PDB file of C-alpha atoms in Angstrom:
ATOM      1  CA  MET S   1       0.105  -0.039  -0.159  1.00 46.00           C
ATOM      2  CA  PRO S   2       2.825   2.437   0.787  1.00 52.00           C
ATOM      3  CA  SER S   3       4.076   2.595  -2.778  1.00 50.00           C
ATOM      4  CA  GLU S   4       0.550   3.106  -4.342  1.00 53.00           C
ATOM      5  CA  SER S   5       0.113   6.053  -1.925  1.00 51.00           C
ATOM      6  CA  MET S   6       3.666   7.413  -3.212  1.00 54.00           C
ATOM      7  CA  ILE S   7       2.800   6.771  -6.828  1.00 58.00           C
ATOM      8  CA  PHE S   8      -0.325   9.144  -6.356  1.00 69.00           C
ATOM      9  CA  SER S   9       1.540  11.454  -4.752  1.00 83.00           C
ATOM     10  CA  ARG S  10       4.129  11.736  -7.244  1.00 85.00           C
ATOM     11  CA  GLU S  11       1.462  12.052 -10.016  1.00 86.00           C
ATOM     12  CA  GLN S  12      -0.273  14.905  -8.077  1.00 87.00           C
ATOM     13  CA  ALA S  13       3.174  16.561  -7.679  1.00 87.00           C
ATOM     14  CA  ALA S  14       3.690  16.186 -11.430  1.00 88.00           C
ATOM     15  CA  ASN S  15       0.098  17.389 -12.186  1.00 90.00           C
ATOM     16  CA  CYS S  16       0.846  20.585  -9.971  1.00 89.00           C
ATOM     17  CA  VAL S  17       4.019  21.008 -11.894  1.00 91.00           C
ATOM     18  CA  CYS S  18       2.439  20.960 -15.388  1.00 93.00           C
ATOM     19  CA  ARG S  19      -0.357  23.290 -14.399  1.00 92.00           C
ATOM     20  CA  SER S  20       2.098  25.780 -13.045  1.00 92.00           C
ATOM     21  CA  LEU S  21       4.199  25.491 -16.301  1.00 93.00           C
ATOM     22  CA  ARG S  22       1.155  25.851 -18.608  1.00 92.00           C
ATOM     23  CA  ARG S  23       0.056  28.984 -16.743  1.00 92.00           C
ATOM     24  CA  ALA S  24       3.687  30.726 -16.790  1.00 91.00           C
ATOM     25  CA  VAL S  25       3.869  29.987 -20.517  1.00 90.00           C
ATOM     26  CA  MET S  26       0.331  31.082 -21.248  1.00 89.00           C
ATOM     27  CA  VAL S  27       1.029  34.473 -19.373  1.00 90.00           C
ATOM     28  CA  SER S  28       4.214  34.875 -21.259  1.00 88.00           C
ATOM     29  CA  SER S  29       2.509  34.390 -24.535  1.00 86.00           C
ATOM     30  CA  ALA S  30      -0.273  36.410 -23.776  1.00 86.00           C
ATOM     31  CA  ARG S  31       2.344  39.524 -22.940  1.00 87.00           C
ATOM     32  CA  GLN S  32       3.911  38.739 -26.202  1.00 84.00           C
ATOM     33  CA  ALA S  33       0.777  38.780 -28.206  1.00 78.00           C
ATOM     34  CA  VAL S  34      -0.296  41.903 -26.669  1.00 82.00           C
ATOM     35  CA  SER S  35       3.238  43.511 -27.098  1.00 82.00           C
ATOM     36  CA  GLY S  36       2.970  42.278 -30.662  1.00 76.00           C
ATOM     37  CA  LEU S  37      -0.259  43.621 -31.167  1.00 76.00           C
ATOM     38  CA  LEU S  38       1.050  46.918 -30.283  1.00 79.00           C
ATOM     39  CA  ALA S  39       3.861  46.842 -32.443  1.00 79.00           C
ATOM     40  CA  THR S  40       2.500  45.205 -35.743  1.00 77.00           C
ATOM     41  CA  SER S  41      -0.887  44.365 -37.380  1.00 72.00           C
ATOM     42  CA  GLY S  42      -3.530  42.119 -35.536  1.00 72.00           C
ATOM     43  CA  VAL S  43      -3.009  39.748 -38.562  1.00 79.00           C
ATOM     44  CA  ASN S  44       0.335  38.507 -37.257  1.00 78.00           C
ATOM     45  CA  VAL S  45      -0.789  38.566 -33.587  1.00 74.00           C
ATOM     46  CA  ALA S  46      -3.552  36.302 -34.841  1.00 79.00           C
ATOM     47  CA  ARG S  47      -1.012  34.027 -36.511  1.00 83.00           C
ATOM     48  CA  TYR S  48       1.364  33.958 -33.643  1.00 79.00           C
ATOM     49  CA  VAL S  49      -1.443  33.159 -30.957  1.00 80.00           C
ATOM     50  CA  MET S  50      -2.685  30.125 -33.179  1.00 85.00           C
ATOM     51  CA  LYS S  51       0.949  28.853 -33.348  1.00 88.00           C
ATOM     52  CA  LYS S  52       0.850  28.889 -29.427  1.00 82.00           C
ATOM     53  CA  ILE S  53      -2.758  27.215 -29.170  1.00 84.00           C
ATOM     54  CA  SER S  54      -2.162  24.435 -31.392  1.00 78.00           C
TER      55      SER S  54
END
């Protein structure tokens, strides 16, 4: 039993790290998109955002 709870704990930690990284990357990408929108046309920003999403 202890090994099962240990694995569950590791999975929880891994999920937490993944969510944190995803959030950090999303915020960074959003800032970059806004910066690009201010500097260039909306078409270029839309392309950038679509590349990041897919």
